[in-house]
Coordinates of C-alpha atoms and ligand atoms in Angstrom, one line a residue:
M1 CA -25.4 -13.9 -1.9
M2 CA -24.2 -10.9 -3.8
M3 CA -21.4 -8.3 -3.4
N4 CA -22.5 -4.8 -4.3
S5 CA -20.4 -2.3 -6.2
F6 CA -21.2 1.3 -5.5
N7 CA -19.9 4.6 -6.8
P8 CA -19.0 6.6 -3.7
A9 CA -19.0 9.9 -5.6
T10 CA -22.7 9.5 -6.6
D11 CA -24.0 6.7 -4.3
A12 CA -25.2 4.9 -7.5
L13 CA -25.3 1.1 -7.5
L14 CA -22.9 0.0 -10.3
G15 CA -23.6 -3.8 -10.1
K16 CA -24.0 -6.9 -8.0
F17 CA -21.6 -9.9 -8.2
P18 CA -22.1 -13.4 -6.8
I19 CA -20.1 -14.2 -3.8
H20 CA -18.1 -17.5 -4.1
D21 CA -19.6 -20.2 -1.9
A22 CA -17.6 -23.0 -0.2
Q23 CA -17.8 -25.2 -3.2
A24 CA -16.6 -22.5 -5.6
I25 CA -13.8 -21.6 -3.2
D26 CA -12.7 -25.3 -3.1
S27 CA -12.7 -25.8 -6.8
R28 CA -10.9 -22.5 -7.5
L29 CA -8.2 -23.4 -4.9
R30 CA -7.8 -26.8 -6.5
V31 CA -7.1 -25.2 -9.9
A32 CA -4.8 -22.6 -8.4
S33 CA -2.8 -25.1 -6.5
A34 CA -2.3 -27.4 -9.5
S35 CA -1.3 -24.4 -11.6
Q36 CA 1.2 -23.2 -9.1
K37 CA 2.9 -26.6 -8.9
T38 CA 3.5 -26.6 -12.6
W39 CA 4.6 -22.9 -12.6
A40 CA 7.1 -23.6 -9.8
R41 CA 8.9 -26.1 -12.0
L42 CA 9.6 -23.6 -14.7
D43 CA 13.0 -22.0 -14.8
V44 CA 12.8 -18.4 -13.8
R45 CA 13.8 -17.3 -17.3
Q46 CA 10.6 -19.1 -18.6
R47 CA 8.4 -17.1 -16.3
L48 CA 9.8 -13.6 -17.2
P49 CA 8.0 -13.2 -20.6
Y50 CA 4.7 -13.8 -18.8
L51 CA 5.5 -10.8 -16.5
L52 CA 6.2 -8.6 -19.5
Q53 CA 2.8 -9.7 -20.9
V54 CA 1.1 -8.6 -17.8
A55 CA 2.7 -5.2 -18.1
A56 CA 1.6 -5.0 -21.7
V57 CA -2.0 -5.9 -20.9
L58 CA -2.1 -3.3 -18.1
R59 CA -0.9 -0.7 -20.5
R60 CA -3.3 -1.8 -23.3
K61 CA -6.3 -1.7 -20.9
K62 CA -5.2 1.3 -19.0
Q63 CA -8.2 3.6 -19.7
E64 CA -10.8 0.9 -18.9
L65 CA -9.0 -0.3 -15.7
A66 CA -8.4 3.3 -14.4
L67 CA -12.1 4.1 -14.9
L68 CA -13.1 1.1 -12.8
I69 CA -10.8 2.3 -10.0
T70 CA -12.3 5.8 -10.0
L71 CA -15.9 4.5 -10.3
E72 CA -15.5 2.1 -7.3
M73 CA -13.4 4.2 -4.9
G74 CA -13.7 7.8 -6.0
K75 CA -10.1 8.9 -6.6
P76 CA -9.5 11.4 -9.5
L77 CA -9.1 9.6 -12.9
S78 CA -5.7 11.1 -13.5
E79 CA -4.4 9.3 -10.3
S80 CA -6.1 6.0 -11.4
L81 CA -4.3 6.2 -14.7
G82 CA -1.0 6.7 -12.9
E83 CA -1.8 3.7 -10.7
I84 CA -2.1 1.4 -13.6
E85 CA 1.1 2.7 -15.2
K86 CA 2.9 2.0 -11.9
C87 CA 1.6 -1.5 -11.8
A88 CA 3.0 -2.1 -15.3
W89 CA 6.4 -0.7 -14.2
N90 CA 6.5 -3.1 -11.3
F91 CA 5.9 -6.1 -13.6
D92 CA 8.6 -4.7 -16.0
H93 CA 11.0 -4.3 -13.1
Y94 CA 10.6 -7.9 -11.8
A95 CA 10.8 -9.2 -15.4
Q96 CA 14.1 -7.4 -15.7
Q97 CA 15.5 -8.2 -12.3
G98 CA 13.9 -11.5 -11.4
E99 CA 16.7 -13.7 -12.6
T100 CA 19.3 -11.7 -10.7
F101 CA 17.3 -11.6 -7.5
L102 CA 16.7 -15.4 -7.6
A103 CA 20.2 -16.4 -8.6
D104 CA 21.9 -18.9 -6.3
Q105 CA 24.2 -17.3 -3.7
V106 CA 27.3 -19.4 -3.7
V107 CA 29.2 -19.3 -0.4
A108 CA 32.9 -19.9 -0.5
S109 CA 33.9 -23.1 1.3
S110 CA 36.7 -25.6 0.9
A111 CA 35.8 -29.0 -0.7
A112 CA 32.0 -28.6 -0.9
D113 CA 29.8 -26.5 -3.0
S114 CA 27.6 -24.5 -0.6
R115 CA 24.9 -22.3 -1.8
I116 CA 21.7 -20.6 -0.9
V117 CA 18.9 -21.1 -3.3
F118 CA 15.4 -19.7 -3.4
D119 CA 12.4 -22.0 -3.8
P120 CA 8.8 -21.0 -4.0
L121 CA 6.5 -21.6 -1.0
G122 CA 3.2 -22.2 -2.9
L123 CA 0.0 -20.2 -2.9
V124 CA 0.1 -16.8 -1.2
L125 CA -3.2 -15.5 0.1
A126 CA -3.4 -11.7 -0.4
V127 CA -5.9 -9.8 1.7
M128 CA -6.0 -6.3 0.3
P129 CA -7.5 -2.8 0.8
W130 CA -9.4 -0.6 -1.6
N131 CA -7.3 2.6 -1.5
Y132 CA -5.0 1.6 -4.4
P133 CA -7.1 -1.3 -5.7
F134 CA -4.6 -2.2 -8.4
W135 CA -1.3 -1.1 -7.0
Q136 CA -1.7 -2.8 -3.6
V137 CA -2.4 -6.1 -5.3
M138 CA 0.1 -5.8 -8.1
R139 CA 3.0 -4.7 -6.0
A140 CA 2.6 -8.0 -4.1
A141 CA 1.8 -10.1 -7.1
A142 CA 4.8 -9.4 -9.3
P143 CA 7.5 -10.8 -6.9
V144 CA 5.2 -13.6 -5.7
L145 CA 4.7 -14.8 -9.3
V146 CA 8.3 -14.4 -10.6
G147 CA 9.4 -16.5 -7.6
G148 CA 7.3 -19.4 -8.7
N149 CA 4.4 -18.9 -6.3
G150 CA 0.7 -18.3 -7.0
M151 CA -1.6 -15.7 -5.6
V152 CA -5.1 -16.0 -4.2
L153 CA -6.8 -12.6 -3.7
K154 CA -9.4 -11.6 -1.2
H155 CA -9.9 -8.0 -2.1
A156 CA -11.8 -5.3 -0.1
S157 CA -15.6 -5.8 -0.5
N158 CA -16.2 -2.3 -2.0
V159 CA -14.0 -3.0 -5.1
P160 CA -15.4 -6.3 -6.5
Q161 CA -15.1 -5.1 -10.1
C162 CA -11.5 -4.2 -9.7
A163 CA -11.0 -7.7 -8.0
L164 CA -12.5 -9.4 -11.0
A165 CA -10.7 -7.2 -13.5
L166 CA -7.3 -8.1 -11.9
E167 CA -7.9 -11.8 -12.4
Q168 CA -8.9 -11.0 -16.1
V169 CA -5.6 -9.2 -16.6
F170 CA -3.6 -12.4 -15.8
K171 CA -5.9 -14.4 -18.1
D172 CA -5.4 -11.9 -20.9
A173 CA -1.7 -12.1 -20.4
G174 CA -1.8 -15.9 -20.9
L175 CA -0.7 -17.0 -17.4
P176 CA -1.8 -20.6 -16.4
E177 CA -5.4 -20.7 -15.4
G178 CA -5.9 -20.0 -11.7
L179 CA -2.3 -19.0 -11.0
F180 CA -3.7 -15.7 -10.0
T181 CA -7.2 -16.3 -8.5
T182 CA -9.7 -13.8 -7.2
L183 CA -12.1 -15.1 -4.6
L184 CA -15.1 -12.8 -4.1
V185 CA -15.7 -13.5 -0.4
E186 CA -16.4 -11.6 2.7
S187 CA -13.9 -11.1 5.5
S188 CA -15.5 -13.9 7.5
A189 CA -14.0 -16.4 5.0
V190 CA -10.4 -15.3 5.6
Q191 CA -9.8 -17.4 8.7
G192 CA -10.8 -20.6 6.8
L193 CA -8.5 -19.7 3.9
I194 CA -5.6 -19.1 6.2
Q195 CA -6.1 -22.6 7.6
D196 CA -6.5 -24.2 4.3
D197 CA -3.6 -26.5 3.5
R198 CA -3.3 -25.2 0.0
I199 CA -2.5 -21.7 1.3
A200 CA 1.2 -21.5 2.2
A201 CA 1.6 -17.9 3.3
V202 CA -0.3 -14.6 3.8
T203 CA 0.3 -11.1 2.8
F204 CA -2.0 -8.5 4.3
T205 CA -2.4 -4.8 3.7
G206 CA -4.9 -2.9 5.7
S207 CA -5.7 -1.5 9.1
T208 CA -3.7 -2.4 12.3
P209 CA -6.6 -4.0 14.2
V210 CA -7.4 -6.4 11.3
G211 CA -3.6 -7.0 10.8
R212 CA -3.3 -8.1 14.4
S213 CA -6.2 -10.6 14.0
I214 CA -4.8 -12.0 10.7
A215 CA -1.3 -12.3 12.2
A216 CA -2.7 -14.3 15.1
Q217 CA -4.5 -16.6 12.7
A218 CA -1.5 -17.1 10.5
G219 CA 0.7 -17.6 13.5
Q220 CA -1.6 -20.3 14.8
A221 CA -1.4 -22.0 11.4
L222 CA 2.4 -21.4 11.3
K223 CA 2.3 -19.6 8.0
K224 CA 4.7 -16.9 6.9
Q225 CA 3.1 -13.5 6.8
V226 CA 3.9 -9.9 5.7
L227 CA 1.8 -7.2 7.3
E228 CA 1.5 -3.7 5.7
L229 CA -0.6 -1.7 8.2
G230 CA -1.6 1.8 9.1
G231 CA 0.5 4.9 9.5
S232 CA 0.7 8.4 10.9
D233 CA 3.7 9.6 8.9
P234 CA 5.6 12.6 10.2
F235 CA 6.7 15.4 7.7
V236 CA 9.4 17.2 9.6
V237 CA 10.3 20.7 8.4
L238 CA 13.5 22.1 10.1
A239 CA 14.3 25.8 10.3
D240 CA 16.9 25.6 7.5
A241 CA 14.5 23.9 5.0
D242 CA 13.4 25.2 1.6
I243 CA 10.0 26.2 2.9
E244 CA 8.3 26.8 -0.4
A245 CA 9.4 23.4 -1.7
A246 CA 8.4 21.7 1.5
A247 CA 4.9 23.3 1.5
A248 CA 4.4 22.4 -2.2
V249 CA 5.3 18.8 -1.6
A250 CA 3.2 18.8 1.7
V251 CA 0.1 19.4 -0.4
K252 CA 0.8 16.3 -2.5
A253 CA 2.0 14.3 0.5
R254 CA -1.3 14.9 2.4
F255 CA -3.9 15.2 -0.3
S256 CA -3.1 12.9 -3.1
N257 CA -5.4 9.9 -3.3
T258 CA -7.8 12.1 -1.4
G259 CA -5.7 11.6 1.6
Q260 CA -6.4 7.9 1.8
S261 CA -2.9 6.5 1.7
C262 CA -1.0 4.7 4.4
I263 CA 2.1 6.7 3.5
S264 CA 0.3 10.1 3.3
A265 CA 2.1 12.6 5.5
K266 CA -0.3 13.1 8.4
R267 CA 1.6 15.1 11.1
F268 CA 3.5 18.2 9.9
I269 CA 6.1 18.8 12.5
V270 CA 7.6 22.3 12.0
E271 CA 10.2 24.3 13.8
R272 CA 8.5 27.2 15.4
S273 CA 10.7 29.9 13.9
I274 CA 9.4 29.1 10.4
A275 CA 6.0 27.6 11.3
D276 CA 3.9 30.7 10.2
R277 CA 5.6 30.9 6.8
F278 CA 5.2 27.1 6.2
A279 CA 1.5 27.2 7.4
E280 CA 0.8 30.1 5.1
A281 CA 2.3 28.4 2.0
F282 CA 0.7 25.1 2.9
V283 CA -2.7 26.7 3.1
A284 CA -2.1 28.6 -0.2
G285 CA -1.3 25.4 -2.0
T286 CA -4.3 23.6 -0.5
R287 CA -6.6 26.4 -1.5
K288 CA -5.8 25.6 -5.2
L289 CA -7.0 22.0 -4.9
V290 CA -10.2 21.2 -6.9
V291 CA -12.7 19.1 -5.1
G292 CA -15.3 17.5 -7.3
D293 CA -16.3 14.9 -9.8
P294 CA -13.3 12.5 -10.0
L295 CA -14.0 11.9 -13.7
Q296 CA -13.3 15.5 -14.6
A297 CA -9.7 16.1 -15.7
N298 CA -9.1 19.1 -13.5
T299 CA -10.3 17.5 -10.2
T300 CA -7.6 16.9 -7.7
I301 CA -9.7 15.8 -4.7
G302 CA -12.3 13.1 -5.4
S303 CA -14.9 11.5 -3.1
M304 CA -13.7 9.5 -0.1
A305 CA -14.3 5.8 -0.7
R306 CA -17.1 5.4 1.8
G307 CA -19.5 7.7 3.7
K308 CA -18.5 5.9 7.0
L309 CA -14.8 6.8 6.5
R310 CA -15.8 10.5 5.9
D311 CA -17.8 10.5 9.1
E312 CA -14.9 8.9 11.0
L313 CA -12.5 11.6 9.8
H314 CA -15.0 14.3 10.8
V315 CA -15.2 12.9 14.3
Q316 CA -11.4 13.1 14.5
V317 CA -11.3 16.7 13.2
R318 CA -14.1 17.8 15.6
A319 CA -12.5 16.1 18.6
S320 CA -9.1 17.8 17.8
V321 CA -10.8 21.2 17.5
R322 CA -12.4 20.7 20.9
E323 CA -9.0 19.8 22.3
G324 CA -7.6 23.1 21.1
A325 CA -6.5 22.7 17.4
Q326 CA -7.2 25.7 15.1
V327 CA -8.8 25.2 11.7
L328 CA -6.8 27.0 9.0
I329 CA -8.8 25.7 6.1
G330 CA -11.7 23.3 5.6
G331 CA -12.9 21.2 8.5
Q332 CA -16.3 20.2 7.1
P333 CA -18.0 17.5 5.0
V334 CA -19.2 18.7 1.6
E335 CA -23.0 18.9 1.4
G336 CA -24.8 16.7 -1.2
P337 CA -24.3 13.3 -2.7
G338 CA -21.0 11.4 -2.4
A339 CA -18.5 11.2 0.5
Y340 CA -16.6 14.5 -0.1
Y341 CA -14.6 16.2 2.6
E342 CA -13.1 19.6 2.5
P343 CA -9.2 19.6 2.3
T344 CA -8.5 20.5 5.9
I345 CA -5.5 21.9 7.8
L346 CA -5.4 22.0 11.6
D347 CA -2.7 24.2 13.2
H348 CA -1.4 24.3 16.8
V349 CA -2.0 20.6 17.2
T350 CA -0.1 19.2 20.2
P351 CA 1.0 15.6 21.0
G352 CA -2.0 13.8 22.6
M353 CA -4.7 15.4 20.5
T354 CA -6.8 13.0 18.5
V355 CA -5.3 13.8 15.1
A356 CA -1.8 13.5 16.5
M357 CA -2.4 10.1 18.1
E358 CA -4.8 8.3 15.6
E359 CA -4.3 7.6 11.9
T360 CA -6.4 10.1 9.8
F361 CA -7.3 8.3 6.6
G362 CA -8.6 11.3 4.5
P363 CA -7.9 14.9 3.6
A364 CA -7.0 16.4 7.0
A365 CA -3.5 17.6 8.0
A366 CA -2.2 18.4 11.4
I367 CA 0.6 21.0 12.1
L368 CA 2.6 20.6 15.3
R369 CA 5.0 23.4 16.2
V370 CA 8.3 22.4 17.9
A371 CA 11.2 24.3 19.4
S372 CA 14.1 22.3 17.9
A373 CA 15.2 19.4 15.7
D374 CA 15.6 17.2 18.7
E375 CA 12.0 17.9 19.8
A376 CA 10.9 17.3 16.1
I377 CA 12.4 13.8 16.2
A378 CA 10.9 13.1 19.6
V379 CA 7.4 14.2 18.3
A380 CA 7.9 12.3 15.1
N381 CA 8.5 9.1 17.0
D382 CA 5.6 9.8 19.5
T383 CA 3.2 7.5 17.7
P384 CA 2.4 3.8 17.7
F385 CA 3.1 3.7 13.9
G386 CA 6.3 3.6 11.9
L387 CA 5.7 3.5 8.2
G388 CA 7.2 6.4 6.3
A389 CA 8.7 9.8 7.2
S390 CA 9.7 12.9 5.3
L391 CA 12.5 15.3 6.6
W392 CA 13.2 18.7 5.2
S393 CA 16.6 20.5 5.6
R394 CA 19.2 22.1 3.5
D395 CA 21.9 20.4 5.5
L396 CA 21.9 16.9 3.9
D397 CA 24.5 15.4 6.2
R398 CA 22.7 16.4 9.3
A399 CA 19.4 15.3 7.8
R400 CA 20.8 11.9 6.9
Q401 CA 22.0 11.5 10.5
L402 CA 18.7 12.6 11.9
S403 CA 16.9 10.1 9.6
R404 CA 18.6 7.3 11.5
R405 CA 16.8 8.4 14.7
I406 CA 13.3 8.2 13.1
E407 CA 11.4 5.0 13.8
A408 CA 10.0 4.3 10.3
G409 CA 10.4 1.8 7.4
A410 CA 11.4 4.7 5.1
V411 CA 12.7 8.3 5.4
F412 CA 12.7 10.6 2.4
V413 CA 14.9 13.6 2.9
N414 CA 13.6 16.6 1.0
G415 CA 11.1 14.4 -0.9
L416 CA 7.7 12.8 -1.0
V417 CA 7.5 9.4 0.6
A418 CA 6.6 7.0 -2.2
S419 CA 6.7 3.3 -3.0
D420 CA 9.1 2.4 -5.8
P421 CA 9.6 -1.1 -7.2
R422 CA 13.4 -0.8 -6.8
L423 CA 13.3 0.1 -3.1
S424 CA 12.0 -1.9 -0.1
F425 CA 8.7 -0.9 1.4
G426 CA 7.2 -1.7 4.8
G427 CA 6.8 -0.6 8.3
T428 CA 8.0 -1.0 11.9
K429 CA 6.2 -0.8 15.2
Q430 CA 2.4 -1.1 14.7
S431 CA 2.7 -0.4 10.9
G432 CA 3.6 -4.0 10.5
Y433 CA 6.5 -6.2 9.5
G434 CA 8.1 -7.8 6.5
R435 CA 9.0 -5.9 3.3
E436 CA 7.5 -5.6 -0.2
L437 CA 9.2 -4.6 -3.4
G438 CA 12.9 -4.7 -4.3
H439 CA 14.8 -8.0 -3.8
L440 CA 13.8 -8.2 -0.1
G441 CA 10.1 -8.2 -1.1
L442 CA 10.7 -11.1 -3.4
H443 CA 12.6 -13.1 -0.8
E444 CA 9.8 -12.8 1.8
F445 CA 7.8 -15.6 0.1
M446 CA 10.7 -17.9 -0.9
N447 CA 12.0 -20.9 0.9
I448 CA 15.6 -19.7 1.5
K449 CA 17.3 -23.1 1.2
T450 CA 20.8 -24.1 1.9
V451 CA 22.2 -26.8 -0.5
W452 CA 25.5 -28.3 0.5
T453 CA 27.1 -30.7 -2.0
G454 CA 30.3 -32.5 -1.3
P455 CA 32.1 -35.8 -2.1
A456 CA 30.8 -38.7 -0.1
R457 CA 32.9 -39.5 3.0
I458 CA 32.4 -41.1 6.3
Ligands
NAP1 P1 -9.3 -3.0 6.6 O1 -10.6 -2.7 7.1 O2 -8.2 -3.5 7.5 O3 -9.5 -4.0 5.3 C1 -8.4 -4.5 4.6 C2 -8.8 -5.9 4.1 O4 -9.0 -6.7 5.2 C3 -10.1 -5.9 3.2 O5 -9.9 -6.9 2.2 C4 -11.1 -6.3 4.3 O6 -12.2 -6.9 3.7 C5 -10.3 -7.3 5.1 N1 -10.8 -7.5 6.4 C6 -11.5 -6.6 7.2 N2 -11.8 -7.2 8.4 C7 -11.3 -8.4 8.4 C8 -11.3 -9.5 9.3 N3 -11.8 -9.3 10.5 N4 -10.7 -10.6 9.0 C9 -10.1 -10.7 7.8 N5 -10.1 -9.8 6.8 C10 -10.7 -8.6 7.1 O7 -8.6 -1.7 6.0 P2 -9.3 -0.6 5.0 O8 -10.1 0.3 5.8 O9 -9.9 -1.3 3.9 O10 -7.9 0.1 4.5 C11 -7.4 1.2 5.2 C12 -6.3 0.8 6.1 O11 -5.2 0.1 5.4 C13 -5.6 2.0 6.7 O12 -5.3 1.7 8.1 C14 -4.3 2.1 5.9 O13 -3.2 2.8 6.6 C15 -4.0 0.7 5.7 N6 -3.1 0.6 4.5 C16 -1.8 0.2 4.7 C17 -0.9 0.1 3.6 C18 0.5 -0.2 3.8 O14 1.2 -0.5 2.8 N7 1.1 -0.2 5.0 C19 -1.4 0.4 2.3 C20 -2.7 0.8 2.2 C21 -3.6 0.9 3.3 P3 -13.7 -6.2 3.7 O15 -13.6 -5.1 2.8 O16 -14.6 -7.3 3.1 O17 -14.0 -5.8 5.1

C-alpha cells in the first residue's frame, strides 16, 4: 500500500510512499522505545546540545523544507520559510530554558527534604494535521524531547514527504536512532498505536470530532492526552479602537495560511457605530491580497490544501448567504486547477448563521454587528469553541478586564493571536484541553513526582 503526495495547487502527483505495515510498525516502535529509555537516563544538560543541533539543521535546510511544505499543502512559500524559522526558534527556546523548567521544586518542610521532580513518561504519540506541517509537530516535539521522552509521529496523510523530512531532521541532528520516529500509516492505525504498551501518552492536533474519538480511546487505555482542536476565534472591535490598525491586522488574522489556521480570527464582532468604517478598511486591505501560485514571491493567498476543504467552505458561505449574510468581497471558488478560493468577507452575519456557528477553515470572514461591549462579549462566547480571541480598544484597563470574560485559551488585546514558544497555548470548551509551549507545555508529558527524603524513624 502506498501513500500519495499531491500538489494541491496544480493537482500534480508528486510521489508515492510505502505505508508501514504491522511488522514495520512493530520494529520501529521497538527501536524508538529502546532509544527513549537511554535518552531518559541522560541529565537534561546532556540533552540540550541536541536541541540546538535540531535548530541548526532546520535553519540549514530551510529552503528545501519550506519548499516541501508549499508543494504538499499549498501555502505561500514566504509563509513556509517563516514556519521553519519558528520551529528553529522553539528548539532554541527549550534548549535555553529546559534546565530551568525541569529543575526540582524544593518545598520547604522541617526535617525532611521534600521536592517535586519531573520524570519522563516514555514515548508520546503525536497525531498531527497538515496546516502547519512542521510547526504543529515541532512545537510538540521540542518540550517532549527535552523532558526525556521520545516521539512517534502519525502525520496527516496528505503531507507524507513532510512527515519523512521531519524524521530526517532529527537524524541529521544526531539524535539517537528512532527517538523521533515517523510512521507512515492511515488513521485506522491510530487506535492500535494508542493501545500499544510502548506508547505512554498522546498529543493530538486536529478537528474536534476526531479529537473526541482519540480522547475516548486514550481514556480507555488510561493514557495522558493533550488535545488541540478546532476554533472559531472572535476578533472584537470596540467603538474606541484604532480602526485602521484593527482592520490591517484583521486581514492577517483571517487570511494568513490561506485562512487554514485553528487560531485564525473567524468572527469579526464589531460595535455598530464603527462597523461601516471597519468593514470598508477590512475590504480595502483584503482587496490587496494576491491569490495565485504559492511559489511566487508576491503571492499572499495560495491554494487550499484539498479540493474537499474548498468545497466545504463554499457550502458554508452559500448557506450563510441564503440565511441573510451579505457578500462584501469574494464568495466564489477560483476556476481552473488547484483548490483556490477567493478571499471572502460576509457582512451582517448574525448569531445562528452557519459561518457564525461552524468553524470555517479557509479564507472567509464573517462580520457580526453588535450594540455594545457587553453584547460583543456575549456573541464572542456564543460558540462551542474557545481557542483564541483578539480584542481591540484604546482603553487597555477595560480591555484587560473584558478579556477575563472571554472563554478562550488566549486573548490578545490590540494584537494578532499567535503561538509563541514562551507562552502557553491551548483551548477550552470544545477546542480541547491541556497546554503546549512554555513551561506548562513541557510539564504536560512529565511524571510530576514527589520525592520525600527524611531520616529513618519509627
Ligand atoms: P483531522 O481530520 O482531525 O486530522 C488530523 C489528524 O488526525 C490527521 O493526522 C488525520 O489523519 C488524523 N485522523 C483523522 N481521522 C482520524 C481518526 N478517525 N482516528 C485517528 N486519527 C484520525 O483535521 P484536519 O482536517 O487535518 O485539520 C484541520 C483541523 O485541525 C481544524 O479543525 C483545525 O482547527 C484543527 N487544528 C487545531 C489546532 C490547534 O492547535 N488547536 C491547530 C491546527 C489545526 P489522516 O490525514 O490520515 O486522516
